[in-house]
CSV table of C-alpha atoms and ligand atoms in Angstrom, one decimal:
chain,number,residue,atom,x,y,z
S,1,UNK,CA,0.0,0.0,0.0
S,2,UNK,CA,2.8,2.1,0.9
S,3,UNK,CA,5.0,1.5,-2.5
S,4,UNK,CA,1.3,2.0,-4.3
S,5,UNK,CA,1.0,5.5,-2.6
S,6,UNK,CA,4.8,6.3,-3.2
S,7,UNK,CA,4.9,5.2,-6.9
S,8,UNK,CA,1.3,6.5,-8.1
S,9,UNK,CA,0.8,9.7,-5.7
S,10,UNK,CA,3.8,11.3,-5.2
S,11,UNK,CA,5.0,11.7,-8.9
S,12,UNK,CA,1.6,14.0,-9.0
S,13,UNK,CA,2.1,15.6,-6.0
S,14,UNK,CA,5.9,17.1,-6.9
S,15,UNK,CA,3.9,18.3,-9.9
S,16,UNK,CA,2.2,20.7,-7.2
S,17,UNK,CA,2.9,24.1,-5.6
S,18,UNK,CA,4.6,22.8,-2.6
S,19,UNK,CA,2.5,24.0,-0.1
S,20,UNK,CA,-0.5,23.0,-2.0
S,21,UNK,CA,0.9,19.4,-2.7
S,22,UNK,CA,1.5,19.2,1.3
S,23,UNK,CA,-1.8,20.1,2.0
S,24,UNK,CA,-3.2,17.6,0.1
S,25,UNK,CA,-0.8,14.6,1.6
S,26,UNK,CA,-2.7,15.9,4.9
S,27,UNK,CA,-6.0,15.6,3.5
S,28,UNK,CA,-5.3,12.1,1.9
S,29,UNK,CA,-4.1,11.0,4.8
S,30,UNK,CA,-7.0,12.1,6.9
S,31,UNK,CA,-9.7,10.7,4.0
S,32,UNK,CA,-8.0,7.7,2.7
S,33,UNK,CA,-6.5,5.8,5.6
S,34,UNK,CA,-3.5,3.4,5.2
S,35,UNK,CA,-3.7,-0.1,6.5
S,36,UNK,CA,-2.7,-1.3,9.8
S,37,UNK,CA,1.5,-1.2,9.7
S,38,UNK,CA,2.8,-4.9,10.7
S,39,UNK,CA,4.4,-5.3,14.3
S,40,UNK,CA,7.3,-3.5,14.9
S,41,UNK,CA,10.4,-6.0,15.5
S,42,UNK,CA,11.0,-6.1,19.3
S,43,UNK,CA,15.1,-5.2,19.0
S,44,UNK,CA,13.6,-1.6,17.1
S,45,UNK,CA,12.2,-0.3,20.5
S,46,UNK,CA,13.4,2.2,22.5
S,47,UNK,CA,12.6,3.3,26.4
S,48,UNK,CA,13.1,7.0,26.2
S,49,UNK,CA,11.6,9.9,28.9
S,50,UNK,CA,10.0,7.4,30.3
S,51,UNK,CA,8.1,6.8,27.0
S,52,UNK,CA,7.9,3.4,25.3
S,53,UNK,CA,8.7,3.8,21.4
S,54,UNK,CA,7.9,0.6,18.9
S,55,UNK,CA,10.6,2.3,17.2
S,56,UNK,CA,12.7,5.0,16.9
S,57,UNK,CA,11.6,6.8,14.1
S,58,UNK,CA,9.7,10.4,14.7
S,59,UNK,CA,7.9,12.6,12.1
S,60,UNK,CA,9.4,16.0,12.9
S,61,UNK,CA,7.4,19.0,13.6
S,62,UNK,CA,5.5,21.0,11.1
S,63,UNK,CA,4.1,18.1,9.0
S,64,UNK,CA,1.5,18.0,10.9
S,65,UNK,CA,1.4,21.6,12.3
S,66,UNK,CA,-2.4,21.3,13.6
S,67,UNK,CA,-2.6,17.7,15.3
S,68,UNK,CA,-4.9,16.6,12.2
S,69,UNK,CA,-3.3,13.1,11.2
S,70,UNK,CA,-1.0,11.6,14.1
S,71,UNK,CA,-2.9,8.3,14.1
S,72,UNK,CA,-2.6,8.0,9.8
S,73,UNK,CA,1.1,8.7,10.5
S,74,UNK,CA,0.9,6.0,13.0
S,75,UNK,CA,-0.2,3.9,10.4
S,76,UNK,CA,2.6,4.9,7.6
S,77,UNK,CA,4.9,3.1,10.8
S,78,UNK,CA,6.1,6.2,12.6
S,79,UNK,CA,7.0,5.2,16.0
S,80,UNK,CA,6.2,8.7,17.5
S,81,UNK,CA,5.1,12.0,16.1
S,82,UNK,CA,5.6,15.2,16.5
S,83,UNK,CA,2.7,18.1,15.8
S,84,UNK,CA,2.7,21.3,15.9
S,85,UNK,CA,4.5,23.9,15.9
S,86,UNK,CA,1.3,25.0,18.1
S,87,UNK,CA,1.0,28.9,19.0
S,88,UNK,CA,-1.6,30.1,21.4
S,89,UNK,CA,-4.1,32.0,19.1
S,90,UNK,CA,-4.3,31.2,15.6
S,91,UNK,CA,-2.3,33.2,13.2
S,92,UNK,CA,-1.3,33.1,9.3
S,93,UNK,CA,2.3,32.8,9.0
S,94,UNK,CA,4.4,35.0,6.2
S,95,UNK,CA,2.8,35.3,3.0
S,96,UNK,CA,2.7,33.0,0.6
S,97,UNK,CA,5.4,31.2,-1.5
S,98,UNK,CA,6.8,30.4,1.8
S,99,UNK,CA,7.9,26.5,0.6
S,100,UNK,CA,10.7,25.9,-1.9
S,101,UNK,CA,11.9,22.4,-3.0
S,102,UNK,CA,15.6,22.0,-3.9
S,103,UNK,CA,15.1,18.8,-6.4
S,104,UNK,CA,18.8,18.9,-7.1
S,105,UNK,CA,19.7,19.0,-3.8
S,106,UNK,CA,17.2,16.7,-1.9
S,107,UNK,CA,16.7,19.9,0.1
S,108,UNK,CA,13.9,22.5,1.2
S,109,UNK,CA,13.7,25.8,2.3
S,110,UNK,CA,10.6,27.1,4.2
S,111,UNK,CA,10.1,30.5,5.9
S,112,UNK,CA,6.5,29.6,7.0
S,113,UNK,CA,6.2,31.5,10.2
S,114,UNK,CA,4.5,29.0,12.7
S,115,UNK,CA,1.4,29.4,10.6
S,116,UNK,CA,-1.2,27.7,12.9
S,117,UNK,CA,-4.9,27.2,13.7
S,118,UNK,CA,-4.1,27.7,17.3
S,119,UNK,CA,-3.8,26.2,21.0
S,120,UNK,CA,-8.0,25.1,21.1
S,121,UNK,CA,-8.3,23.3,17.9
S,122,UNK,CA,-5.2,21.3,18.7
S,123,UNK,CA,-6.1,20.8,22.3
S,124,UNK,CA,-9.8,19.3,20.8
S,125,UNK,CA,-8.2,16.7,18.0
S,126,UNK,CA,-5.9,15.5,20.4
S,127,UNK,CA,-8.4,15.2,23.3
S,128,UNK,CA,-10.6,13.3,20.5
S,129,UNK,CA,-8.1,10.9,19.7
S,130,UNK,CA,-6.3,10.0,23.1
S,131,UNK,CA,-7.6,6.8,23.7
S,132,UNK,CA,-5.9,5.8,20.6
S,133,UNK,CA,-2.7,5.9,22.7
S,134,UNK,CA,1.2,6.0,20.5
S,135,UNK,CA,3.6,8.7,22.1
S,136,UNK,CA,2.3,12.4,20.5
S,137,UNK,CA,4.8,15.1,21.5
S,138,UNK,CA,3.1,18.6,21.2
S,139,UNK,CA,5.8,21.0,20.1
S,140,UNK,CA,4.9,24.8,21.3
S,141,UNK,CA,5.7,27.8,19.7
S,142,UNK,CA,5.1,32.0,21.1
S,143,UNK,CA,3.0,34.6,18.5
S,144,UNK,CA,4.3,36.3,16.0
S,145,UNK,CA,2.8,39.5,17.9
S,146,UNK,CA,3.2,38.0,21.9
S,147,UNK,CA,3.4,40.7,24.0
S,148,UNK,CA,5.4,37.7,26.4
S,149,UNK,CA,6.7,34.8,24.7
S,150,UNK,CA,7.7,33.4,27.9
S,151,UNK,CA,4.4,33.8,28.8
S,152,UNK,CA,2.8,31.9,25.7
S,153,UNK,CA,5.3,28.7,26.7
S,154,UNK,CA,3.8,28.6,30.4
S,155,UNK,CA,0.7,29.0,28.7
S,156,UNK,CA,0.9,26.0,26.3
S,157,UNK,CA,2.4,23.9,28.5
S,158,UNK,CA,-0.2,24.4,31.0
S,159,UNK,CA,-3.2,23.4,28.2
S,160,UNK,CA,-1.5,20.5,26.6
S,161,UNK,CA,0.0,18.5,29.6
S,162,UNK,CA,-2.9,16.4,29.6
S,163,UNK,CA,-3.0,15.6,26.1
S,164,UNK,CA,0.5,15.6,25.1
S,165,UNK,CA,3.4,12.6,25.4
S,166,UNK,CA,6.0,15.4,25.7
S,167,UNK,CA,5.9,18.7,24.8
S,168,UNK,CA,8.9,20.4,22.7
S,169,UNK,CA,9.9,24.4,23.6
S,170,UNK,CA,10.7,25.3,19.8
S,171,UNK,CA,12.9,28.7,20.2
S,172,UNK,CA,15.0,27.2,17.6
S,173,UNK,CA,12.8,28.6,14.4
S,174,UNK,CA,14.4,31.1,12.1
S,175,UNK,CA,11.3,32.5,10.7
S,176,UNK,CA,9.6,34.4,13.6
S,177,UNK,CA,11.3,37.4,14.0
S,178,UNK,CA,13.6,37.7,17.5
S,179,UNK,CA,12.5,34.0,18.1
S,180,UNK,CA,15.6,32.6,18.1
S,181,UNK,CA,17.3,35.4,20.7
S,182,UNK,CA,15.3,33.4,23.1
S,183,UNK,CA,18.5,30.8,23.3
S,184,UNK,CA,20.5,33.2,24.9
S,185,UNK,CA,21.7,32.4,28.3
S,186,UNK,CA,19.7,34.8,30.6
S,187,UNK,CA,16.5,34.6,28.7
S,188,UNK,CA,16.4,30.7,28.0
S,189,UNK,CA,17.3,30.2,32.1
S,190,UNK,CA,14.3,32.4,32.8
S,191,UNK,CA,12.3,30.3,30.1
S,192,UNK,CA,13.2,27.3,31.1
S,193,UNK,CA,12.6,27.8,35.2
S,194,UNK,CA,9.1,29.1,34.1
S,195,UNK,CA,8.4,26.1,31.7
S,196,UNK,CA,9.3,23.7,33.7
S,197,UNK,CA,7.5,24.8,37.3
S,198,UNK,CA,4.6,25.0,35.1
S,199,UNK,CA,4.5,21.1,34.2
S,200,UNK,CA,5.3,20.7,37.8
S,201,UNK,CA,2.1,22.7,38.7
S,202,UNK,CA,0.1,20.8,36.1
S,203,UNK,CA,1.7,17.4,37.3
S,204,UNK,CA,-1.2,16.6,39.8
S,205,UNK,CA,-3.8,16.2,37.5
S,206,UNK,CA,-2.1,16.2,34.0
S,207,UNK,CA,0.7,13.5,34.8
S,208,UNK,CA,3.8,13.9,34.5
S,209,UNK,CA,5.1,15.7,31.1
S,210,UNK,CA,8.3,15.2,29.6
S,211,UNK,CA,9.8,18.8,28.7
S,212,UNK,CA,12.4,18.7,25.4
S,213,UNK,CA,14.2,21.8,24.2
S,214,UNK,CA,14.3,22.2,19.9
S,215,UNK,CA,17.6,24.0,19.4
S,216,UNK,CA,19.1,25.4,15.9
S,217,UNK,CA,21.7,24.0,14.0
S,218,UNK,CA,23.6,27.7,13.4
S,219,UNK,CA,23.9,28.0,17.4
S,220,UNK,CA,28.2,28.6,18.7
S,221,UNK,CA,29.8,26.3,20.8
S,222,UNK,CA,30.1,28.5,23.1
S,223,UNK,CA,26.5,29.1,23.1
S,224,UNK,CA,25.7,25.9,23.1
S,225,UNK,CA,27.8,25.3,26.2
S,226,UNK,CA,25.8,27.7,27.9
S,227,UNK,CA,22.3,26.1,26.2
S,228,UNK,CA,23.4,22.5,27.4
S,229,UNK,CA,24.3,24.2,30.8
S,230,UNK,CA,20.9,25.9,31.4
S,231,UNK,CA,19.0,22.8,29.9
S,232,UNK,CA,21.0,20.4,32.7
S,233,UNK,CA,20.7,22.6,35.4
S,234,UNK,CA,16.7,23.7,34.9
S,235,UNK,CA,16.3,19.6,34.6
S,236,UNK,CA,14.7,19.6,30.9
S,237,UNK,CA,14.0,16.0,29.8
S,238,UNK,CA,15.5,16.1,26.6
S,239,UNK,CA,17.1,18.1,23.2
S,240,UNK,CA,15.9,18.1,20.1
S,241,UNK,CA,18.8,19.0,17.7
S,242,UNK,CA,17.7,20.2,15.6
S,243,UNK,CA,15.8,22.7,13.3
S,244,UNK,CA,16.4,23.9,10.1
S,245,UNK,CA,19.5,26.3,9.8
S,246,UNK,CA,20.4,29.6,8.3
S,247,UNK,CA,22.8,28.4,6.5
S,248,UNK,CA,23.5,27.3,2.7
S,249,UNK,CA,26.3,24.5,2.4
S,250,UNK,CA,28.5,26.0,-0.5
S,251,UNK,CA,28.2,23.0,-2.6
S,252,UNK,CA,24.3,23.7,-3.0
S,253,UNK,CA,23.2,23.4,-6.9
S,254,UNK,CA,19.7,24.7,-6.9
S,255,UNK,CA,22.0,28.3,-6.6
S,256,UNK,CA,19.1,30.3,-7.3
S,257,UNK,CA,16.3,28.4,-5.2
S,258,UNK,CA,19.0,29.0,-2.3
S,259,UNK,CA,18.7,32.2,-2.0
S,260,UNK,CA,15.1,32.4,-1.0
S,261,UNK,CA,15.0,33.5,2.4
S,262,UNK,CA,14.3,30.9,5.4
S,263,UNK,CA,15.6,27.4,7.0
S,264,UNK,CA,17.0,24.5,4.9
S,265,UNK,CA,16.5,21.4,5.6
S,266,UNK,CA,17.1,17.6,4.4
S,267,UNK,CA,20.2,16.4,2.5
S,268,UNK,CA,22.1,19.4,2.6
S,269,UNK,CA,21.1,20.0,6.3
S,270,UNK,CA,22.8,16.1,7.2
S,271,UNK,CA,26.5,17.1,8.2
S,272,UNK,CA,25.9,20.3,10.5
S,273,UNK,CA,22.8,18.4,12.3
S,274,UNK,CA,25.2,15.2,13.1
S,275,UNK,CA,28.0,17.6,14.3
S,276,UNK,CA,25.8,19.6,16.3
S,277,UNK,CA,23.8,16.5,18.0
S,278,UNK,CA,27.7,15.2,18.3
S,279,UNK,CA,28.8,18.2,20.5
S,280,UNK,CA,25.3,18.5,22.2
S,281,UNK,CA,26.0,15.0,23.2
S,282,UNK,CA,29.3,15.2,24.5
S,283,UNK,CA,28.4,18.1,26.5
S,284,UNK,CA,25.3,16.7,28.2
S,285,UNK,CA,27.1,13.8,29.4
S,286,UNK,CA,24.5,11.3,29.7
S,287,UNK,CA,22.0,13.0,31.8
S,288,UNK,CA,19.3,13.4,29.7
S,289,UNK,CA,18.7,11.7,26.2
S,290,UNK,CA,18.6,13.3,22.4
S,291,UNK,CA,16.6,13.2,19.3
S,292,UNK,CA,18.2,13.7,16.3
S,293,UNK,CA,16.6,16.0,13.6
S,294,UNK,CA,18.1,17.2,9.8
S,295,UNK,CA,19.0,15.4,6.8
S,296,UNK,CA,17.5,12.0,7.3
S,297,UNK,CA,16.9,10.4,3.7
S,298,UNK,CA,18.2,6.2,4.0
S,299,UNK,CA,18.4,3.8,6.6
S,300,UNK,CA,22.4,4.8,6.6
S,301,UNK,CA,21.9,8.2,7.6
S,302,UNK,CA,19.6,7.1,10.2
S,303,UNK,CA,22.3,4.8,11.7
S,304,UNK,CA,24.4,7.7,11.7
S,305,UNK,CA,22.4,9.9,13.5
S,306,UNK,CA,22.1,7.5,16.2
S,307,UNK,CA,25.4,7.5,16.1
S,308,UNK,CA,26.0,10.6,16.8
S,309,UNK,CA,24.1,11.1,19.8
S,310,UNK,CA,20.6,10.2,19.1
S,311,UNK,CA,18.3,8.0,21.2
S,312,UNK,CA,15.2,8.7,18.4
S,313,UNK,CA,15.4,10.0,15.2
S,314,UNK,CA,13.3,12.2,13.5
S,315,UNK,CA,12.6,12.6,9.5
S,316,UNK,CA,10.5,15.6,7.5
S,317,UNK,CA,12.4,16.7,4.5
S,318,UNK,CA,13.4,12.7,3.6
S,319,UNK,CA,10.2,12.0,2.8
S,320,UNK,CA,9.4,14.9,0.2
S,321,UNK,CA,12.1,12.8,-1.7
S,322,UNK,CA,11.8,9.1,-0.6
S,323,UNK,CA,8.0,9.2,0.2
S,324,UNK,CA,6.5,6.6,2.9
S,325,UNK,CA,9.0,3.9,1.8
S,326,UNK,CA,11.4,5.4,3.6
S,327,UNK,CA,10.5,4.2,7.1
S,328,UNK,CA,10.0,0.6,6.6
S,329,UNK,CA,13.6,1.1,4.5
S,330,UNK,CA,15.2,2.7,7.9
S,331,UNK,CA,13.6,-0.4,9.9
S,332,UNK,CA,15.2,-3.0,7.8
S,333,UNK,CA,18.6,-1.3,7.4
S,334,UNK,CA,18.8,-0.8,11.5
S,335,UNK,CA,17.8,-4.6,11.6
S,336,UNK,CA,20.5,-5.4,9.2
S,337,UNK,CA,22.7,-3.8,11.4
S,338,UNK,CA,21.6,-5.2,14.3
S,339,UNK,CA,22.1,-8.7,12.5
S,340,UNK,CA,25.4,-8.0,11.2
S,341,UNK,CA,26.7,-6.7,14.9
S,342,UNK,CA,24.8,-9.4,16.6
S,343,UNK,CA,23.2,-6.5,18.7
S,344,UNK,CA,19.6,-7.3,20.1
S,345,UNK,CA,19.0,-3.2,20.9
S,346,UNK,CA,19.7,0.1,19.3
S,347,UNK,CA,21.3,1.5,22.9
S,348,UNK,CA,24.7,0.8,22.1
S,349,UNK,CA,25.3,2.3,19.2
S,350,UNK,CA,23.7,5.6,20.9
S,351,UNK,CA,26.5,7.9,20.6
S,352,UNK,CA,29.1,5.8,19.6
S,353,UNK,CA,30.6,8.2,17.5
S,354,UNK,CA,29.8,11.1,19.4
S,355,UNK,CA,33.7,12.0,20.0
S,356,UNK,CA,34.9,11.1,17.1
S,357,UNK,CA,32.6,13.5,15.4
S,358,UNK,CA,33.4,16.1,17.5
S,359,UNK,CA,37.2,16.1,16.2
S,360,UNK,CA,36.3,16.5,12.2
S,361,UNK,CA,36.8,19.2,10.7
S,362,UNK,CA,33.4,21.5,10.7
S,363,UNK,CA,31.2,20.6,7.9
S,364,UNK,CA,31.2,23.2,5.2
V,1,FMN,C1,8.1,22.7,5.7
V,1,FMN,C2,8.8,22.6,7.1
V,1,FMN,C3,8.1,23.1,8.2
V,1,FMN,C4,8.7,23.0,9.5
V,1,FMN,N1,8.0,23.5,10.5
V,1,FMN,C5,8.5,23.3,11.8
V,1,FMN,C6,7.8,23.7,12.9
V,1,FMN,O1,6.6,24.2,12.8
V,1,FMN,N2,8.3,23.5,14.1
V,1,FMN,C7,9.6,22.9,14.3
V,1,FMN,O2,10.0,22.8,15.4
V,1,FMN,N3,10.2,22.5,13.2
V,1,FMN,C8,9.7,22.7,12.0
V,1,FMN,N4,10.4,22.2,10.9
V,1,FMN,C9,11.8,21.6,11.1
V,1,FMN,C10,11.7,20.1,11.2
V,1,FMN,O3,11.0,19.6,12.3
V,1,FMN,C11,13.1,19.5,11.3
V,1,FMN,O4,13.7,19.9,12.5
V,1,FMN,C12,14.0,19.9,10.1
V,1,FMN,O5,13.3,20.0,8.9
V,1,FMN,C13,15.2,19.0,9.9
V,1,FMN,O6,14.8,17.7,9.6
V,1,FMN,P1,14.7,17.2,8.0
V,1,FMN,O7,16.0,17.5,7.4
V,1,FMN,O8,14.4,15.7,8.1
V,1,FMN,O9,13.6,17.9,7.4
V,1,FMN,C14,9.9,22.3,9.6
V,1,FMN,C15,10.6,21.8,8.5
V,1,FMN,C16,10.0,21.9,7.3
V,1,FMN,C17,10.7,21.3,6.1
């Protein structure tokens, strides 16, 4: 079913606008429902927060900005997802084009400007569909026009607790103005204390909430030293590393397409996100796990993200390219490596480049 919807769908929807073929993917997903996925293998699962995982492959934030398909992702053999970004109120986002495809690159670009239907409509899909169960992280985001962004964070946290598996603080987006000055070290402590007392005050009643921190890929060291630091000592959970970055890799081809303003993501993306997750790794030292985010487009670069510090991947950009094949081809080529290592669990090779990373040169 999935290789039918890959091989007959997609073809048509690259033919599309790119925000008009995403919409679309939504709305088939949401009319024409795939088929049960089969079993996950028992050596893909993961413990992670305190969350059990089938398997350790996450859609990332902003496919499913409005928590309107998690259980059809489900289905595709995600074994968590992501929605959101979620602001507070509603509001548009920039004007449209806003979504740029790099076909020569395997890459995109998208300035879309936490364009969401807001915190209530969420808050009702996901309240609708909790029985269902699967780990749903709800990944928050402040107003365009917040007179408080820290304020908006306490906010959402507050009104998702309940419904959410974890919740992700995304400061790390390039596209709302000022957003990303909220990873600087004064502000983020402040942030952070605030966030995190407010799942404690929820706790009673809304359970206990993971709390996971989306970083950029374009962040210093030394400001990720100080990040890492402030993440470890206000307790968060987890990172996400990370988001789309600022950059463009000089070896780009779709020259012109690159110089649309925004964050790129997929292949180009791959090298900076593993060097980041790397150095975030070897910086947090074990005390809370990652998920790796950027460039994922084969079951190789999977392995290497896991590599490189991640506990659970997670894929958006990959599957413009690959379509849905490409999570039952991530399953088989961890499992192949599982065989060929005669590992029974992903744990140990968690990381296991981490250091070595760490000493390349910096991707260019
Ligand atoms: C079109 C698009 C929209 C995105 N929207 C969000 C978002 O709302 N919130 C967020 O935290 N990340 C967002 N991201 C970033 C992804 O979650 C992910 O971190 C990044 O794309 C790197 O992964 P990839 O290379 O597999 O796409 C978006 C990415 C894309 C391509």
């Amino acid at each position: 079913m999935i290789g039918l919807f890959d091989r007959l769908v997609r073809p048509f929807l690259h033919a599309l606008d790119p925000e008009d073929a995403h919409r679309l993917a939504i709305r088939m997903l949401q009319f024409a429902p795939l088929p049960l996925p089969p079993g996950d293998d028992p050596r893909l699962a993961m413990r992670v927060f305190g969350l059990n995982f089938p398997n350790p492959i996450g859609m990332a934030a902003g496919f499913d900005k409005n928590a309107e398909v998690p259980d059809a992702l489900f289905r595709a053999g995600f074994g968590f997802v992501e929605v959101g970004t979620i602001t507070p109120l509603p509001q548009p986002g920039n004007p449209r084009p806003r979504l740029f495809r790099l076909d020569a690159d395997d890459g995109v670009i998208n300035r879309l400007g936490f364009n969401s239907q807001g915190a209530d409509a969420a808050i009702r899909r996901l309240a609708a569909r909790a029985q269902f169960g699967g780990v749903v992280g709800v990944n928050v985001g402040a107003n365009k026009d917040s007179p408080d962004r820290s304020a908006d964070y306490v906010r959402l946290i507050e009104r998702f607790a309940a419904v959410a598996s974890y919740i992700t603080v995304n400061i790390s987006s390039p596209n709302t103005p000022g957003l990303r000055n909220m990873q600087q070290a004064a502000v983020l402590d402040d942030l952070l204390a605030r966030v995190i007392d407010a799942r404690e005050r929820v706790a009673p009643h809304a359970g206990p909430t993971p709390v996971l921190l989306k970083i950029a890929p374009d962040l210093s060291l030394p400001d990720l030293d100080d990040v890492v630091g402030i993440a470890r000592s206000r307790r968060v959970d987890g990172m996400i590393v990370g988001n789309t970055t600022l950059a463009r890799p000089a070896r780009l081809r779709e020259t012109e397409r690159a110089k649309e303003a925004g964050g790129l993501s997929g292949r180009p993306l791959l090298a900076l996100a593993n060097r980041m997750l790397a150095e975030t790794y070897v910086r947090v030292e074990g005390v809370f796990p990652l998920i790796g985010a950027g460039g994922i487009d084969s079951g190789a670069s999977a392995l290497t993200k896991i590599r490189a510090g991640a506990s659970l991947i997670q894929i958006y950009s990959g599957l413009v390219f690959r379509g849905l094949r490409l999570i039952p081809d991530i399953k088989a080529e961890l499992l192949a490596a599982l065989a060929r290592d005669q590992q029974s669990s992903l744990v140990d090779y968690v990381g296991a480049d981490a250091a070595s990373t760490t000493a390349e040169e910096w991707p260019a």
